[in-house]
Each structure stands twice: as structure tokens, then as C-alpha cells.
CSV table of C-alpha atoms in Angstrom, one decimal:
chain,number,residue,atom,x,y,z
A,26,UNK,CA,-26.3,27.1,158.8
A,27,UNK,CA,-26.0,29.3,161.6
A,28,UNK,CA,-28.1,29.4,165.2
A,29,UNK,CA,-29.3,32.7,164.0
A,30,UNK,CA,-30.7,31.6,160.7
A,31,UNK,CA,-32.6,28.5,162.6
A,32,UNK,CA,-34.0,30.9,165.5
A,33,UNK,CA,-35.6,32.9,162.2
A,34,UNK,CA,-37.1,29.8,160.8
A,35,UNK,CA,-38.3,29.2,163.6
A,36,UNK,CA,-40.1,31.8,164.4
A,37,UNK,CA,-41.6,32.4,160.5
A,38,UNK,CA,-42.9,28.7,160.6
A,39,UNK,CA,-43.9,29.5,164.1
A,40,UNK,CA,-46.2,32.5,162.8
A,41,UNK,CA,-47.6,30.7,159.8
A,42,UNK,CA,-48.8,28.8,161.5
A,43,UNK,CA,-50.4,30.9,164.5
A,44,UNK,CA,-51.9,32.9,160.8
A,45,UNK,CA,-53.4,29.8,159.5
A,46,UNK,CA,-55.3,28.8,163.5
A,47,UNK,CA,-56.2,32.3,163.0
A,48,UNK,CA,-58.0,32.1,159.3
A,49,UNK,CA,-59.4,28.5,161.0
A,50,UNK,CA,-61.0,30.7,164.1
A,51,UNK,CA,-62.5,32.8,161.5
A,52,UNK,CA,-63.7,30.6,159.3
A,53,UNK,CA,-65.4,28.9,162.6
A,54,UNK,CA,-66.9,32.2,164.1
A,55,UNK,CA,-68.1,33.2,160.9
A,56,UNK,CA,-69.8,30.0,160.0
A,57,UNK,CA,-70.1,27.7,163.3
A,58,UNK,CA,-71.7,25.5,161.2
A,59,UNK,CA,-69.7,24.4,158.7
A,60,UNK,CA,-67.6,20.7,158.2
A,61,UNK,CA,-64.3,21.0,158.1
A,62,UNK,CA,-63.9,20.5,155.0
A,63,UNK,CA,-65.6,23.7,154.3
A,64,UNK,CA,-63.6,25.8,156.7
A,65,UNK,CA,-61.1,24.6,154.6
A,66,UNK,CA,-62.5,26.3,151.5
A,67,UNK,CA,-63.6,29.1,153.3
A,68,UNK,CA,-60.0,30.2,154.1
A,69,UNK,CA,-58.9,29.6,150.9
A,70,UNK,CA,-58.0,32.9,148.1
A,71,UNK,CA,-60.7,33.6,146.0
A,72,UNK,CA,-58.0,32.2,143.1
A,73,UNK,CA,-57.6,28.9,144.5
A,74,UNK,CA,-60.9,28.4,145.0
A,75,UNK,CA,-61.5,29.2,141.3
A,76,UNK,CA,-59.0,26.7,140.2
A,77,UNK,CA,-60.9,24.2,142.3
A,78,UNK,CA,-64.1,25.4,140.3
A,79,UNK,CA,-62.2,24.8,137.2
A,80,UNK,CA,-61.4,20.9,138.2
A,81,UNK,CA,-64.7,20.3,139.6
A,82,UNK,CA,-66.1,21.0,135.6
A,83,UNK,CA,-63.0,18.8,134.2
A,84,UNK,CA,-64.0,16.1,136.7
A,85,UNK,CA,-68.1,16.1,135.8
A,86,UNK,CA,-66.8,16.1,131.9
A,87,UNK,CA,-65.1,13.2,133.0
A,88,UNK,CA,-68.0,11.8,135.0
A,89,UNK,CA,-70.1,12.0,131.4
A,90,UNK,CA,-67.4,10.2,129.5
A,91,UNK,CA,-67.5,7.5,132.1
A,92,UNK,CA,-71.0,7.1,131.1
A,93,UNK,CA,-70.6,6.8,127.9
A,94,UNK,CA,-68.1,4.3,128.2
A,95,UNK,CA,-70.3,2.0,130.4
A,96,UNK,CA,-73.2,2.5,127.3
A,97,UNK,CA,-70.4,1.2,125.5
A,98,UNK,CA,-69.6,-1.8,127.9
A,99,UNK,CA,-73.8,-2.5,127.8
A,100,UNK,CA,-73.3,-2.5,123.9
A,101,UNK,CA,-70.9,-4.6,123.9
A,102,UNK,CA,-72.3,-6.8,126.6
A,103,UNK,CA,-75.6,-6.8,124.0
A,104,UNK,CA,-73.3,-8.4,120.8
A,105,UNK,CA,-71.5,-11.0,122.8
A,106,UNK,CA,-74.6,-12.1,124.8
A,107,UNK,CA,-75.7,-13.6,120.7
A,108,UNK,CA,-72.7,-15.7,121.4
A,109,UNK,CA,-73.8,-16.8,124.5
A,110,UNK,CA,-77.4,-17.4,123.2
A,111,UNK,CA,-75.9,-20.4,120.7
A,112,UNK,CA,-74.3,-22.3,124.1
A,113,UNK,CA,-77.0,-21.6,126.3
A,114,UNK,CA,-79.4,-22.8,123.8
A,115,UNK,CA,-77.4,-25.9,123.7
A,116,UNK,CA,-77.2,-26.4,127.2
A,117,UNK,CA,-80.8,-26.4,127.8
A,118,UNK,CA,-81.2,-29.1,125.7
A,119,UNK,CA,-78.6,-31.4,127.4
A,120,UNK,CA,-80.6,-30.5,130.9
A,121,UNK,CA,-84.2,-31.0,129.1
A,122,UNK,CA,-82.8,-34.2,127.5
A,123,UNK,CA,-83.7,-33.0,123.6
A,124,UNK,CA,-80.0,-33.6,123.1
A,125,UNK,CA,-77.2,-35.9,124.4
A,126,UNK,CA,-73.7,-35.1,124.6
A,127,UNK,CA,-71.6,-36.3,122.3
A,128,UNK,CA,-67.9,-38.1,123.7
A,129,UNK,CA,-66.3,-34.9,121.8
A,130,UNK,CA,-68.8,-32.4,123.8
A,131,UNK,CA,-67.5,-34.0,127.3
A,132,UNK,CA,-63.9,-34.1,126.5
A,133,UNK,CA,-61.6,-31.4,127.8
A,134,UNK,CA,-58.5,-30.7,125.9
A,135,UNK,CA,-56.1,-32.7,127.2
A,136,UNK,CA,-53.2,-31.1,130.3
A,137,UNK,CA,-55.0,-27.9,129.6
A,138,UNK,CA,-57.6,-27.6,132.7
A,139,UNK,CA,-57.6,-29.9,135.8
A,140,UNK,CA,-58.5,-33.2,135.8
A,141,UNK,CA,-61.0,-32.3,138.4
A,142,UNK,CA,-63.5,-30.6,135.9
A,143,UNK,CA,-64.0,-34.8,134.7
A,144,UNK,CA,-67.1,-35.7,137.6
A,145,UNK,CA,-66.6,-39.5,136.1
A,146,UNK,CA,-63.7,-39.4,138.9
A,147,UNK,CA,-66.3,-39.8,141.6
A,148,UNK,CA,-66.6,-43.7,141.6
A,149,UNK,CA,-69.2,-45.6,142.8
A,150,UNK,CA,-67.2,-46.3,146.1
A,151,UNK,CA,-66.8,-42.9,146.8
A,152,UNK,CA,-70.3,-42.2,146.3
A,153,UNK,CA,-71.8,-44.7,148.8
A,154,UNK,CA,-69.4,-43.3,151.4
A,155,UNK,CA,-71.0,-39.8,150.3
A,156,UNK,CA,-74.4,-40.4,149.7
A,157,UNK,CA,-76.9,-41.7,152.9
A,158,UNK,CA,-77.8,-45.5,152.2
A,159,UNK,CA,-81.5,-44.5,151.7
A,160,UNK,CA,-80.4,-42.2,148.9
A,161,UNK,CA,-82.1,-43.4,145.6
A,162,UNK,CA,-79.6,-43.9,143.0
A,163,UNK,CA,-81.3,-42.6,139.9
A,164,UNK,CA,-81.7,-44.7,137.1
A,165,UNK,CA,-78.8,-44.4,134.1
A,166,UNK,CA,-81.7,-43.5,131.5
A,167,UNK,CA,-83.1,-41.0,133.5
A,168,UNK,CA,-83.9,-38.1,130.7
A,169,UNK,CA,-81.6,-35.0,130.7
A,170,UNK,CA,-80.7,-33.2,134.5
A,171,UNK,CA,-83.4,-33.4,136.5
A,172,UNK,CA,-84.3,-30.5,139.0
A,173,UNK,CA,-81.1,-28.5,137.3
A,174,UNK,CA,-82.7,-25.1,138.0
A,175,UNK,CA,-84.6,-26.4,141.5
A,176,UNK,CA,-81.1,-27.5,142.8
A,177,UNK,CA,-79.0,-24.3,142.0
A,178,UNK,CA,-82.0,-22.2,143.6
A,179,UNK,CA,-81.6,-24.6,146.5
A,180,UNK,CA,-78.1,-24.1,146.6
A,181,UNK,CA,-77.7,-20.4,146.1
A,182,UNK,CA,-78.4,-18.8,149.9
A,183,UNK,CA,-80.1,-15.9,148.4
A,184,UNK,CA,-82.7,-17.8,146.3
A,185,UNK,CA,-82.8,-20.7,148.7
A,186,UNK,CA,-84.5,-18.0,151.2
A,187,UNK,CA,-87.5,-17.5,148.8
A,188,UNK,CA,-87.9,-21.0,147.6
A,189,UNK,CA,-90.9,-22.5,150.1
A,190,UNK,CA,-91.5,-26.4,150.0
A,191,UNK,CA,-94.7,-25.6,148.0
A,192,UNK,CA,-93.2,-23.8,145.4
A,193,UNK,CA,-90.8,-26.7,144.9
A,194,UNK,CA,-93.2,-29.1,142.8
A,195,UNK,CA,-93.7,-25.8,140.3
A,196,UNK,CA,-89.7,-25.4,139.8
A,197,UNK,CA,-89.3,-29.0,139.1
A,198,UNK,CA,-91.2,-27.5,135.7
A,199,UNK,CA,-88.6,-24.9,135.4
A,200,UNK,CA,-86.9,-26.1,131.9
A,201,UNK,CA,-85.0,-22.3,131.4
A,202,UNK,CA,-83.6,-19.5,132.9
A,203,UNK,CA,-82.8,-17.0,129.6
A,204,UNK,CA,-81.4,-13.0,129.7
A,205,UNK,CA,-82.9,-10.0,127.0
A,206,UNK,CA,-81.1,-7.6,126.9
A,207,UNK,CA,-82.7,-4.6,126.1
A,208,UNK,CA,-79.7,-2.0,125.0
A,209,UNK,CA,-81.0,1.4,124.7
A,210,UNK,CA,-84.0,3.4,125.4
A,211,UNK,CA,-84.5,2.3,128.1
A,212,UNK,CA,-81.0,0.3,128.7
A,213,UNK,CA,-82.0,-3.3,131.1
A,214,UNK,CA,-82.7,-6.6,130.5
A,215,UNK,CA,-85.4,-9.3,131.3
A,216,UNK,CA,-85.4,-12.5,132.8
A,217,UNK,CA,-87.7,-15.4,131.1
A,218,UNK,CA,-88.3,-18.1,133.4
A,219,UNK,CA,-89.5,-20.8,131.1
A,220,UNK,CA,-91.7,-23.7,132.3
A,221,UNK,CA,-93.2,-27.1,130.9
A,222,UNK,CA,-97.1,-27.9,131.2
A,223,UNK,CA,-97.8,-28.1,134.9
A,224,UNK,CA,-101.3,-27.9,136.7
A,225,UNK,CA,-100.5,-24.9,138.5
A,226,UNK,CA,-100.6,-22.2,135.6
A,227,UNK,CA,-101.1,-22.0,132.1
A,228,UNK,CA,-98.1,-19.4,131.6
A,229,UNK,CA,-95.1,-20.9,129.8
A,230,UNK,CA,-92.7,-17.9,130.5
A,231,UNK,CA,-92.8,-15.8,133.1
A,232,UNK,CA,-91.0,-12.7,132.9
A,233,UNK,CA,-89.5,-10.1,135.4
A,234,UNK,CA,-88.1,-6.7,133.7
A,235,UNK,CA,-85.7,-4.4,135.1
A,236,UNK,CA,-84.6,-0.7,133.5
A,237,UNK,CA,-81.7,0.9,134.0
A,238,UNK,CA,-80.0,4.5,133.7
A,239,UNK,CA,-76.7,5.6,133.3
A,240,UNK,CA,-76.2,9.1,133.2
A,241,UNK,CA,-75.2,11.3,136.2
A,242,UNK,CA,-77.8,12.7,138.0
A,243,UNK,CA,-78.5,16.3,137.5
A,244,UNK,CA,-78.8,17.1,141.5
A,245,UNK,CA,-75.5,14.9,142.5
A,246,UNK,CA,-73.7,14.0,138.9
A,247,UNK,CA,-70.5,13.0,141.4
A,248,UNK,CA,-71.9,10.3,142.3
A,249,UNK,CA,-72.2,8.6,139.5
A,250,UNK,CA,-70.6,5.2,139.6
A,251,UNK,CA,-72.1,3.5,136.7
A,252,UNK,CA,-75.4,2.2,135.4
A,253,UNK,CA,-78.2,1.7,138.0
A,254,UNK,CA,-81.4,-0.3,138.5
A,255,UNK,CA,-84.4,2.3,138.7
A,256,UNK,CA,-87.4,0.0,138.3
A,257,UNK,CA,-88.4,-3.7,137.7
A,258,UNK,CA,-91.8,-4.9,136.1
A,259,UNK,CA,-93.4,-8.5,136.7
A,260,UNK,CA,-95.7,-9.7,135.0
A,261,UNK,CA,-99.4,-11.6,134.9
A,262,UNK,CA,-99.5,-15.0,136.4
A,263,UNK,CA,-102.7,-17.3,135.2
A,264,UNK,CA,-102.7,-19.5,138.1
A,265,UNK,CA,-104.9,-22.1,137.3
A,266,UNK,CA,-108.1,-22.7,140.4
A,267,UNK,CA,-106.5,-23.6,143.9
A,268,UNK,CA,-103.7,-23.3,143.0
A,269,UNK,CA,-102.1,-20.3,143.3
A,270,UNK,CA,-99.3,-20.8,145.9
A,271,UNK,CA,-98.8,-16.9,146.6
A,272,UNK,CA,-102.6,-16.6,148.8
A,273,UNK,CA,-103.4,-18.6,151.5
A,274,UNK,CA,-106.9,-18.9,152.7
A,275,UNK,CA,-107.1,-19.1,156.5
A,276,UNK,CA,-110.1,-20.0,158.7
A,277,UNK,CA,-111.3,-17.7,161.8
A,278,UNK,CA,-113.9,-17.7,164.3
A,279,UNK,CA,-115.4,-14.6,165.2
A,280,UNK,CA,-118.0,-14.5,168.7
A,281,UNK,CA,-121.1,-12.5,168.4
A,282,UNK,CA,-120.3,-10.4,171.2
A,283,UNK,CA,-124.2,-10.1,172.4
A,284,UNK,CA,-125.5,-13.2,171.1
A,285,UNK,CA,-122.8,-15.5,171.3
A,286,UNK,CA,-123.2,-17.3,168.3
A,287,UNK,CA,-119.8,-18.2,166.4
A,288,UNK,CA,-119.7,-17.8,162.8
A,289,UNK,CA,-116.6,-18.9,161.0
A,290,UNK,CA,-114.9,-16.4,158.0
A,291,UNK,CA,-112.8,-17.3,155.6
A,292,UNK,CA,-109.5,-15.2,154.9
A,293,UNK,CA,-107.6,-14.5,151.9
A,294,UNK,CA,-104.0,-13.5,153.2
A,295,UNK,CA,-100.9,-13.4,151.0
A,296,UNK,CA,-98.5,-16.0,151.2
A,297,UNK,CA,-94.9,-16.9,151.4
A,298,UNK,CA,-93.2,-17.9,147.9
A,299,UNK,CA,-90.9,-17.7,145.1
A,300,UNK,CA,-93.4,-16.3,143.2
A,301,UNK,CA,-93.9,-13.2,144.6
A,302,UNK,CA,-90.6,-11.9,142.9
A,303,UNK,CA,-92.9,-11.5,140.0
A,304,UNK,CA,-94.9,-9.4,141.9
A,305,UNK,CA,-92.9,-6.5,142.8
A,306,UNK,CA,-93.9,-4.3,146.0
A,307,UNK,CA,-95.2,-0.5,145.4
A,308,UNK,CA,-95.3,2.5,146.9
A,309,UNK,CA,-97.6,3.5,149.4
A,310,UNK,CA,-100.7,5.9,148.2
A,311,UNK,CA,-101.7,6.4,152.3
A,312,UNK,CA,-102.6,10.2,153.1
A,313,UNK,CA,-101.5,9.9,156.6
A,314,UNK,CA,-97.7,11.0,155.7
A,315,UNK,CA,-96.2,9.4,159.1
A,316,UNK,CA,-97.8,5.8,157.9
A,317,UNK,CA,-96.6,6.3,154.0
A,318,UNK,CA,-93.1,7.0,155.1
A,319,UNK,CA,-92.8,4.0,157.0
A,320,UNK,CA,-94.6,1.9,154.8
A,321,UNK,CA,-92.1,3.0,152.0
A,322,UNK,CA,-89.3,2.6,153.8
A,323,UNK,CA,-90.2,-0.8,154.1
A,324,UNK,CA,-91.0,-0.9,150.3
A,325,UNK,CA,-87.2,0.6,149.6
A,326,UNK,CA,-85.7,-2.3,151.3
A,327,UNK,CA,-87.9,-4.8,149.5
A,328,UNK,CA,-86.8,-3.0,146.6
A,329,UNK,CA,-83.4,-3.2,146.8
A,330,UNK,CA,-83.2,-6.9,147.6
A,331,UNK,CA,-85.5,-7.5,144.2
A,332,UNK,CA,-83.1,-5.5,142.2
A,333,UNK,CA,-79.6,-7.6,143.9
A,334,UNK,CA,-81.8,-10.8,143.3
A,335,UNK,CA,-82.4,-9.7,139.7
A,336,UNK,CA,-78.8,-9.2,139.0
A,337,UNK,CA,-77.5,-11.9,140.8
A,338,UNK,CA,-79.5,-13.8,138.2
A,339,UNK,CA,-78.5,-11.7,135.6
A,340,UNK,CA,-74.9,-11.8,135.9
A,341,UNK,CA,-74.3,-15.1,138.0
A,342,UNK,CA,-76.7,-17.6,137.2
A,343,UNK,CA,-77.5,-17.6,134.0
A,344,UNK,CA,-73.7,-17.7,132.8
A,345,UNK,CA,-72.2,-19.8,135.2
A,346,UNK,CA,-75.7,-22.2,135.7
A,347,UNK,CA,-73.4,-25.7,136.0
A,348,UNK,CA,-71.2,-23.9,138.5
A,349,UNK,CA,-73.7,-23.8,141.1
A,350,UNK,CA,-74.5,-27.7,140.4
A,351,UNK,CA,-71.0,-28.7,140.9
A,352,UNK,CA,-69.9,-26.3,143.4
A,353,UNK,CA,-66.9,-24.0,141.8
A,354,UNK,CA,-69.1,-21.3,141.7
A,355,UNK,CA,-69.6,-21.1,145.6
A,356,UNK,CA,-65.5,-21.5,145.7
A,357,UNK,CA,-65.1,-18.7,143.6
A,358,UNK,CA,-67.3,-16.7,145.8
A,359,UNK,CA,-65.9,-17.5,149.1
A,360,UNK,CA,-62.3,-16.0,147.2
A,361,UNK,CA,-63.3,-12.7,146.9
A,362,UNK,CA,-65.6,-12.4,150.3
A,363,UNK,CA,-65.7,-8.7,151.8
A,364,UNK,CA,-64.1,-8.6,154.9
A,365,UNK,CA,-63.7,-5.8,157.1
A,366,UNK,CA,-60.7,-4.5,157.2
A,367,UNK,CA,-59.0,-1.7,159.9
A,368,UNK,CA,-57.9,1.6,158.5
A,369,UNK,CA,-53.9,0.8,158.9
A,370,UNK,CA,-54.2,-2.3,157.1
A,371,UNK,CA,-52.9,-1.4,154.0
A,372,UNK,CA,-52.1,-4.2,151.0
A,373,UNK,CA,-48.1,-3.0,149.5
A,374,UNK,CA,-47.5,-6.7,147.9
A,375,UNK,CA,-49.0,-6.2,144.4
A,376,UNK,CA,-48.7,-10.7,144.9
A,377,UNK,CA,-51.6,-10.5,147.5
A,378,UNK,CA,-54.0,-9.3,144.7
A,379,UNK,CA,-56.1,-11.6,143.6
A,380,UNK,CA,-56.0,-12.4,140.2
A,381,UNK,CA,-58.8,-11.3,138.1
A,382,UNK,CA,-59.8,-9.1,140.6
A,383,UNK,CA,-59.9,-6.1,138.6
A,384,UNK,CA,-62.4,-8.2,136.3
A,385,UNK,CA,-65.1,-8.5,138.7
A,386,UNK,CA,-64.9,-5.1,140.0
A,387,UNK,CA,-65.8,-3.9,136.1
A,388,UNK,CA,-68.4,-6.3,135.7
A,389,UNK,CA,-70.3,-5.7,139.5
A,390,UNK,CA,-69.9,-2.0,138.9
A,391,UNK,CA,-73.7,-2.0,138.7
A,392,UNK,CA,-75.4,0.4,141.4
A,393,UNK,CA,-78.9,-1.5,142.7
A,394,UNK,CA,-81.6,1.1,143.3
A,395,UNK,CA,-82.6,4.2,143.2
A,396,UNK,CA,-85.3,3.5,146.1
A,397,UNK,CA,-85.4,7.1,146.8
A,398,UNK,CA,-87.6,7.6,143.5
A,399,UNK,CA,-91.3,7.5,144.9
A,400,UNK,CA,-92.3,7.3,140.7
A,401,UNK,CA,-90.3,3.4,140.6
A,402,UNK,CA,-93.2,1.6,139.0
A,403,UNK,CA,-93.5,-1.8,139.4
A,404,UNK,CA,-96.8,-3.9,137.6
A,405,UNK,CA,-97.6,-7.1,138.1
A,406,UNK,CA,-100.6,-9.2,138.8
A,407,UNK,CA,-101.3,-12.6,140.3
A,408,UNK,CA,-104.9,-13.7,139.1
């Protein structure tokens, strides 16, 4: 190729370029405003821009076939969940001690899983070097699991938070954690929290109901990412007289300010527990619009913590209940932590995935809430 040729390449790319800063200082002086990604569009021919328009309608069909084929994932989830019902059934049995395993119901196939899933490994001698020497050993006819359902709320951080030492004598009464899923119409599920006699309440189940969409919105339909928590229902708690852990009644003094005299008041004032998850938080009703957007700001946050909480239930503790007893669930966790990561650091090795990861993505690919919807209703009632 010859200098001359070179010196005219040059130069062309030389003023494309020079063009295309020019179209850029247009766009810009013609709309100061704008990102730059619209700039970009801005300069674009009226042609390309209407093969962009073109893609943009292929991509939101593709955004309603992607909610049809998480409908058919919640479908699905719906059939298998009968499958689940028979085990789980069985399983609270064996922690309500109505049933007792069988030798063929602890046996593992042989060389197919680790020996570590057998907990008989843990000897005596390891235990007193585990356990503090004023640990009670229970007794070896002690009925079923005790506490099953009190210990993995203990041990999961995000229940342990809401668990107060007064609500800990009612979850001892906790025989049942169940799922109902409700597949279309609306599309959710409830939890049942079931509970023996106790002197607390009269309720046997307690219930806590959350609906869910999944269809792209009409005012943003690319940002649909898959079903989504919208609102959650509690329900009516007969708490039996004094009893009612939610309320606390405080004592005050209040000085006649001419008189003197002291009078003491008594104060209802609501109180720190468990059991207000079944009590979902609304939306403020306040005319003064400065105070009502605080407040439901406030409410959003609360929200959105009910709704993880609710489908951390859902979709962790239910299924994998003995897994937060003997700790693999926790290890399992701790593999697939979210770390922060800087923008160059980029994973080539296909070997440094971690397997199954794909998995959990599908099954977490439920959005929390839609906060921003001041008509979320919530009802529930402590009496």
C-alpha cells in the first residue's frame, strides 16, 4: 500500500470522525439535557432508529413469553409441591413423635452419599468435649424432636432477629410449618404455622398470605424479571387474657402541673415479637403529605423485609427444615454469598462456576415488592 493511499485514510477516518463530534455537539445544543445514551439516538437516521423500534416490540413479545413461562414454572412448582406434601407430612410426624423411624427410614444407600449425613458418628466422647458440662443430656425416650421449629428460627439470622425470649415458650408449641400454594387468580401461596394447645391463644393455625403477579407492567414492561410479591395478608390472632405478647402495658406518672398531685396512667404500647409478622404494617391515611410520605417510606421498608422473610420461608425453610438443624443448609449458603466484585474482574474459567449455580438463580428469580403501590393491602388483627 502506498504512503499516498495511507495519507487518504487518514484523513477520511480523520473527518468521520470530526462529522460524528459534530452530530454529538448538536445533539447536545439541541437537547442540553439529554443522557448520553439519548444523544446517541438522537444522531441516529430516522431508519435506524426504526429498526431499533422494531426490536424493542420483538423484545416486549419476548418479555410476555417469559411470563408465561414462569406461570408455567408456578404450575409446575403447584404439581410437584403434592409430592412434597406426602414427605413433609411424614416428617412432621417423626418431629411430633406420632411416628418413629423405621432402621430402613434412617439408612442411606450404601457409598452413595457421605458418611457424614449418619449423626450416630458423633459419640458420646465427642459430645462431652462439645457440649458445656451443665448441658442436660436429654432423656433417650424423649418424644419426637423437641424445639425442631424454635431451633431452626434460632438458627436462621433473619428469623432469629424477630424471635424475643417471650415468644420463645409460644414456638415451643410450634408442631408445623406447611406451604399452599395458590396457582392462579391470584398466583401466591400461604404459610400455616400450626400450633398444639397452649395458654396463650386458642388459634391452631396461623396463617400469613402473600399474592403475586407476573405479567409486565404496562408503564415499564422491561423490567420485568419474573413473578413478584405485591401484597401479604395476616390474619386474626385470639390471644387468650394477658397474654398477648405483641402489647405491652407500661406504667407513667404524670404531675398535676398546679396541684401537684401525681396520678399514675396506664399505657398500652405495642411490643417487640415474632408475632407481629402476622400483622403486616399499612399505609399511612395522614393528610399532612410531608408526614404520610415519611411514614410510608418507613412502611415500604417494613414491607419489603415481610415479603424476603415470607419467601425465605417459602422457598428455604420449609423444604430444607432438617438442614437448618444440622447445619448444611448454613454451608450451602455461605457457597454462594454475594460478594462485591470490581468491574475488571471478570470469571473466563467455565471450572470456577459453581455447580448448580444456574439452579438457584431460576428458583430465587422472584422480585420482593412492589412497595411503590400505596393500594398493597395488608389485614390482620391481634385481639
Amino acid at each position: 500500500m502506498s504512503t499516498k493511499k495511507l495519507s487518504n485514510d487518514t484523513e477520511d477516518a480523520a473527518l468521520i470522525k470530526k462529522d460524528a463530534k459534530s452530530l454529538n455537539d448538536v445533539a447536545k445544543q439541541l437537547s442540553p439535557s439529554l443522557t448520553d445514551k439519548e444523544q446517541y439516538l438522537v444522531q441516529l437516521p430516522k431508519s435506524v432508529r426504526r429498526r431499533l423500534l422494531a426490536l424493542k416490540k420483538l423484545q416486549l413479545e419476548a418479555t410476555h413469553i417469559e411470563a408465561d413461562f414462569f406461570m408455567e414454572i408456578h404450575k409446575m412448582e403447584c404439581r410437584y409441591h403434592q409430592l412434597y406434601s406426602k414427605l413433609y407430612e411424614k416428617r412432621q410426624q417423626i418431629v411430633n413423635g406420632t411416628y418413629e423411624p423405621t432402621d430402613d427410614d434412617c439408612e442411606f444407600p450404601e457409598g452413595k452419599y457421605k458418611s457424614s449425613l449418619a449423626l450416630d458418628e458423633f459419640g458420646n466422647d465427642v459430645l462431652g468435649q462439645l457440649l458445656p458440662e451443665s448441658a442436660n443430656k436429654m432423656d433417650n425416650d424423649v418424644k419426637g424432636i423437641p424445639n425442631f421449629w424454635l431451633t431452626i428460627f434460632k438458627n436462621v439470622a433473619l428469623l432469629n432477629d424477630m424471635v424475643q425470649p417471650h415468644d420463645e415458650p409460644i414456638l415451643k408449641h410450634l408442631q408445623d410449618i406447611k406451604v399452599v400454594f395458590l396457582e392462579s387468580n391470584p398466583m401466591g401461596f400461604i404459610l400455616e404455622f400450626h400450633f398444639s394447645p397452649n395458654e396463650y391463644f386458642s388459634n391452631s393455625v396461623l396463617t400469613k398470605r402473600y399474592e403475586m403477579k407476573c405479567a409486565p407492567s404496562p408503564e415499564d414492561p422491561f423490567s420485568f424479571e419474573g413473578p413478584e410479591i405485591y401484597t401479604c395478608k395476616g390474619c386474626v390472632i385470639n390471644w387468650y387474657k394477658g397474654k398477648n405478647v405483641t402489647m405491652k402495658v407500661i406504667k407513667k406518672q404524670q404531675k398535676h402541673r398546679s396541684k401537684g398531685i401525681v396520678r399514675t396512667v396506664m399505657k398500652t404500647l405495642q411490643n417487640h415479637s415474632f408475632f407481629n409478622f402476622f400483622t403486616p404494617p399499612k399505609f399511612s391515611d395522614d393528610s399532612d403529605a410531608d408526614i404520610e410520605a415519611e411514614f410510608d417510606e418507613e412502611i415500604k421498608n417494613l414491607l419489603t423485609t415481610d415479603f424476603e422473610i415470607g419467601h425465605y420461608i417459602r422457598e428455604r425453610i420449609v423444604p430444607h427444615a432438617v438442614l437448618y438443624i444440622t447445619g448444611e443448609a448454613f454451608e450451602d449458603e455461605e457457597e454462594y454469598e454475594e460478594v462485591e466484585e470490581s468491574e475488571d474482574a471478570v470469571t473466563t474459567d467455565s471450572e470456577e462456576a459453581a455447580p448448580g449455580a444456574i439452579t438457584k438463580i431460576a428458583k430465587e428469580n422472584y422480585k420482593f415488592p412492589n412497595t411503590n403501590n400505596p393500594n398493597t393491602q395488608n389485614e390482620c388483627t391481634q385481639q
